[in-house]
Amino acid sequence: MFADIILPLNLPQILTYGVPHEMQESLQPGMRVEVALGKNKQYAGIIERLHNERPEGYQVKPIRGIIDDEPVVNEKQLQFWRWIAQYYMAAPGEVMQAALPAHMKLMGETRLEWVGDESVVYEWSNEAWMAVDALVMRKELTISELRNTIGTRHFASVLNELLEQEVIQINETLETVYRPRREKVVALALAYKEEKALMALFDQLSRAPKQLELLMAYTELSIKMGVVKQNDLLDRTAASATQVKALADKGIFIIEEKNVDRLIYASIKEAKEIVFTEAQQIAYKELDKALEEKNVALLHGVTGSGKTLLYIHKIKECIAAGKQAILLLPEIGLTTQLVSRLHAYFGDILGVYHSHFSNNERVEIWEKVRKGTYKVVAGPRSALWLPYNDIGVIIVDEEHDSSYKQKDPAPRFHARDAAIYLASLFDAKVILGSATPSVESLFNVQHSKYGYIPLKDRYQGVEMPVIEVINAKSLETVRQLGVKLITPELQKAMLEALQHKKQIILFQNRRGYAPFQLCTVCGWVPQCKNCSVSLTYHKSTDKMHCHYCGLKAAVTQTCPQCGSNKLISKSFGTEKIEEEVQQIFPDARVARMDVDSMRGKHSMSELLDQLEKRKVDILVGTQMVVKGLDFASVSLVGILSADSLLSYPDFRVNERAFQLMEQVSGRAGRVDGKGKVLIQSYNLQHPVLQWVKDHDVHSFYRQEIRYREHFGYPPYSRIIKIIFKHQDEPKAIAAATQMAEALKTIEGIILQGPAPATVPRVRNLFIHEIWIKCPRDNKLLETVKSFLKKEKAHILSKKGNTNVQVIFDVDPF
C-alpha cells in the first residue's frame, strides 16, 4: 500500500510514501502522519490518497508514524483543497499551509542533547562557553534556542566545536504545540444540588458574609456560564483563593483542575425571534423561490435594508434541517460587531473564526466544527478552511468586497468564488448579499446564472441619506485659518451634527499623516531604500514609514539633494485629518480606525464598543469604516477626497470608487432617515459622482459593462497575472521575456507586457509582470495553465535562475 501525502511546503507535486504493513488497517485519508524528507528533516503530512500504485523513478520511503486516531481533514475538504490548488495554480502544500491552524502543522525541530562526560575537562573557545553552560544546565536545546543564546554570527563555528568534541547528540522530533488550557474549576458539592439544601446553606452562611458572597456569586456565574472558573469567581467577589479553599474544606465547594474551553461565551436563555417588515417578507419569499431554481442567489439590498435579518432566518432554517451554515464577512471588524447580534440568535452553536484568535484557540474552533458542536460559523475568508461535515447554506455578505481576494501568500484565491465551489460539494445553496454588487455578479444575474432578489427600501421605511457633492476649491477660503482638508460646507454640517448630539464619520482611504514629503526647491521626495515608493510620515511614531516592507526611517529636516530645508507635506492621511478635526472641534471626542490604530487583538472591539456607547463623536477612518458598521447615531458622513478614489490605474477604478462611496454613505441615518453625505471633489463632472448621488447601481452597471466588453476585461475574459521577482533586475526582465515569447505560440489569448509593476521594487526585489487575457473558454484556460506550469519549470531550471520568483495570480481582482 502507498500513500500520497501533502506536506506544508511549496513542492510542485504531492509525495508518495510506503505504508508499513502494521499501519495499513489504521490509515485513512485526512489523517496526519510523520514522514521524513531529505536526510533527517521530519514533517507532519496529510494523507491525500491511499492506493496500490508503486511510483517509478525513485526509492519510496516508509511512513514513520501515525499522529491522529481519526482524520482531522475530511474527504470534502481534500476535494476543496484540490480544486483551489488546480484553479488558482498553487502547490498542494501551500493550500495545506493556509488551511490548517499553525499548531496542527507539526514540523521537525532539531534538538541538541548534552552527552558530555562530567569527568573530562574540555577546552572551549570564548564563544562556546555560553552554549555549554546552557546545555549543561538544561540538558537539551533546540537549534533555534542555541542560535538565540549565542547569536547568529558565531552559531556555525560553535555548533561545529560542540560536534567535534562529541558532547552533543542530534535528535529530530515532532512535537505537538497545542496544549489544552487547564484551570481550577469550582463546583457545588452534590449534597447542595437540591434547592432545599441550598437555601439551608444560605441561612447557615448568613454569619460569614464573605463566604455567603462567594456562594451567591457562584450561583450567579453557574447560571450564566455553566462552568465556573476559580479566577472568574475571585474577580467577581474580590475574595482570595484561601477563602474559596475554606468553603472546599467545609465540603461545600469541590475544586478540580480541568481542561477548559478557551472560547466560552455567556450563554443565552432564549433565542431572539425574527420580525420581518413587509418588504423583507416579500424579499424572503423571492429568495426561497430563487434558491429552488438556482444554486446561487444575489440579494441586492440597499444599505440599511436589513439583509442580516434575512441571513439569520435562512441560517435558522438550515440548522433546523440538521445542517451547518457559514456566514462570510469581508473584515474582522465586521465580524466583531456582528458576533454579539448573532449570538443573541444562536448562542453556543455559533463559532467565530479569524486571524486575531491565538493558535490554540484556532485549534479548538477547528475541533468544534469537525465534531459538529458549532452549527454556524461567522468569519472572513479563512472560515472556508474549517472541517465542515454537512453545509446547507453559505452566505457571502458584502460579496463585492476586494478583501475576499487573498493577495499574498498563495493560494491567491477569491473567497466568493471558492464558497460557490465548496457549496457545490455539499449540494448547498449560496446567498451573495450586497448594496453594491460586483459587475461579475450582476453579469451572472443578467445571463440567468444567479437568482436575483432586490430589497429597495431601508428597514422600516427609513429614507436613504441625502448626498451632496462639494467643490473642493472652497478650501481656498479657509486656508488662511490653517484649515487645509475640510471645506466650510462640511465644517458647518459637522457643527450641526455635534449640536444635535449625533456622530460623524470622515472617510479618507489613506493612512498615516502625510502620504509624502516634497522639497519645494528641487522636487526631491523621500523614498524607501528597499521599495520604489515614497515614505509616509506617521505623527504617532514621528517617523517615515514604508507601507510595503515596514521600514521606518527618521524624519528628514534638510533635503539631501540640494541642502534646502523647504520640505512640505503633500496630500493627507487619516492621522492628519484626526489632528485637523481636533483643531477645528477641540471639545469633540475623535477616534481613528485604520490598520495602524487597530493592531491590537481587542482594539477593534474596544473602539466599536466606544462608538456604541456614544463615547466617540467623530470617527476618522480608511475603508475599514465602510464595511457594514451599523450605528444608530451616525447622521453625517464626509468623503474627503473623491478624486483620489477615481484616479487609480486599474480597470476596476470606477467600480471600486462607486462601491466605496455608496457603502460609506450608507453608514448615515440608518435609524431616523435624517442622514447626510458630503463628498469633497475637484472633478465635479465625473459620472461616478452622479450615480452615487442617485444611488443608481443599474446605470453604473450598464455603462461599466459596455466598457468591459469593448476592452475585453472580466467578465468577458479571464485574467492571469504572472509576476517575476529578483534582486537583479535584468534577471527578472530576462525570465519575463522568455515567458512572453513562449506564450506567443498559444492562439486565442491576448498578452500585455512584460512591463514593470505599478510599484516596480518591493523589499529589494525588482518586479515585472505579464497579464494574460483569456476568453471565457475553460478548455483554453486549462491549456494556458498547464503551459505556464511547464514553462515556469523550464525557466527555473536554467543556470543562474534559482532565485527568480515566478508567481501566478488567477483572477487578480
Tab-separated table of N, CA and C in Angstrom, residues 4-11 13-15 17 33-38 41-48 81 91-97 105-107:
chain	number	residue	atom	x	y	z
A	4	ASP	N	-0.302	8.981	-0.879
A	4	ASP	CA	0.075	10.309	-1.379
A	4	ASP	C	-0.104	11.282	-0.227
A	5	ILE	N	0.967	11.992	0.107
A	5	ILE	CA	0.955	12.821	1.314
A	5	ILE	C	1.285	14.277	0.977
A	6	ILE	N	0.435	15.185	1.476
A	6	ILE	CA	0.662	16.626	1.296
A	6	ILE	C	1.538	17.117	2.450
A	7	LEU	N	2.641	17.763	2.117
A	7	LEU	CA	3.497	18.370	3.138
A	7	LEU	C	3.329	19.887	3.072
A	8	PRO	N	3.469	20.584	4.206
A	8	PRO	CA	3.240	22.046	4.220
A	8	PRO	C	4.402	22.822	3.591
A	9	LEU	N	4.752	22.462	2.345
A	9	LEU	CA	5.883	23.061	1.640
A	9	LEU	C	5.474	23.389	0.214
A	10	ASN	N	6.175	24.336	-0.384
A	10	ASN	CA	5.882	24.716	-1.771
A	10	ASN	C	6.570	23.726	-2.719
A	11	LEU	N	6.031	22.512	-2.774
A	11	LEU	CA	6.553	21.494	-3.688
A	11	LEU	C	5.592	21.382	-4.868
A	13	GLN	N	4.526	18.916	-6.510
A	13	GLN	CA	3.602	17.777	-6.535
A	13	GLN	C	3.515	17.121	-5.157
A	14	ILE	N	2.525	16.250	-5.030
A	14	ILE	CA	2.327	15.508	-3.777
A	14	ILE	C	3.305	14.327	-3.766
A	15	LEU	N	3.893	14.041	-2.595
A	15	LEU	CA	4.881	12.960	-2.494
A	15	LEU	C	4.204	11.647	-2.106
A	17	TYR	N	4.584	7.907	-0.262
A	17	TYR	CA	5.348	7.157	0.748
A	17	TYR	C	4.765	5.751	0.841
A	33	VAL	N	0.326	12.139	9.379
A	33	VAL	CA	1.343	11.106	9.620
A	33	VAL	C	2.717	11.763	9.652
A	34	GLU	N	3.663	11.067	10.287
A	34	GLU	CA	5.024	11.573	10.405
A	34	GLU	C	5.864	10.969	9.282
A	35	VAL	N	6.496	11.835	8.486
A	35	VAL	CA	7.318	11.350	7.373
A	35	VAL	C	8.633	12.110	7.341
A	36	ALA	N	9.630	11.499	6.671
A	36	ALA	CA	10.947	12.135	6.531
A	36	ALA	C	11.079	12.698	5.122
A	37	LEU	N	11.762	13.827	5.028
A	37	LEU	CA	12.069	14.421	3.725
A	37	LEU	C	13.540	14.812	3.760
A	38	GLY	N	14.298	14.384	2.755
A	38	GLY	CA	15.746	14.628	2.787
A	38	GLY	C	16.389	13.688	3.778
A	41	LYS	N	15.061	15.558	7.946
A	41	LYS	CA	14.022	16.541	8.272
A	41	LYS	C	12.678	15.827	8.343
A	42	GLN	N	11.954	16.042	9.439
A	42	GLN	CA	10.661	15.370	9.611
A	42	GLN	C	9.505	16.365	9.542
A	43	TYR	N	8.390	15.879	8.991
A	43	TYR	CA	7.200	16.722	8.858
A	43	TYR	C	5.957	15.911	9.204
A	44	ALA	N	4.918	16.659	9.600
A	44	ALA	CA	3.594	16.042	9.704
A	44	ALA	C	2.878	16.356	8.403
A	45	GLY	N	2.535	15.316	7.647
A	45	GLY	CA	1.830	15.498	6.388
A	45	GLY	C	0.410	14.969	6.485
A	46	ILE	N	-0.431	15.376	5.539
A	46	ILE	CA	-1.822	14.907	5.484
A	46	ILE	C	-1.942	13.863	4.380
A	47	ILE	N	-2.538	12.718	4.701
A	47	ILE	CA	-2.756	11.691	3.673
A	47	ILE	C	-3.845	12.185	2.722
A	48	GLU	N	-3.471	12.305	1.443
A	48	GLU	CA	-4.440	12.774	0.443
A	48	GLU	C	-5.147	11.586	-0.205
A	81	TRP	N	-9.466	21.429	-1.370
A	81	TRP	CA	-8.043	21.765	-1.489
A	81	TRP	C	-7.546	21.509	-2.914
A	91	ALA	N	0.601	25.319	-5.149
A	91	ALA	CA	1.104	23.997	-4.765
A	91	ALA	C	0.190	23.425	-3.687
A	92	PRO	N	-0.047	22.086	-3.684
A	92	PRO	CA	-0.900	21.487	-2.627
A	92	PRO	C	-0.431	21.852	-1.226
A	93	GLY	N	0.902	21.928	-1.041
A	93	GLY	CA	1.438	22.277	0.283
A	93	GLY	C	1.115	23.697	0.695
A	94	GLU	N	1.012	24.607	-0.287
A	94	GLU	CA	0.644	25.992	0.016
A	94	GLU	C	-0.804	26.068	0.486
A	95	VAL	N	-1.660	25.224	-0.102
A	95	VAL	CA	-3.067	25.188	0.323
A	95	VAL	C	-3.154	24.638	1.751
A	96	MET	N	-2.407	23.570	2.015
A	96	MET	CA	-2.393	22.989	3.370
A	96	MET	C	-1.888	24.020	4.382
A	97	GLN	N	-0.841	24.750	3.996
A	97	GLN	CA	-0.257	25.756	4.883
A	97	GLN	C	-1.279	26.825	5.243
A	105	LYS	N	0.235	22.006	12.238
A	105	LYS	CA	1.274	21.732	11.245
A	105	LYS	C	2.576	21.464	11.993
A	106	LEU	N	2.757	20.229	12.429
A	106	LEU	CA	3.965	19.898	13.179
A	106	LEU	C	5.144	19.828	12.219
A	107	MET	N	6.265	20.383	12.641
A	107	MET	CA	7.485	20.259	11.846
A	107	MET	C	8.595	19.786	12.758
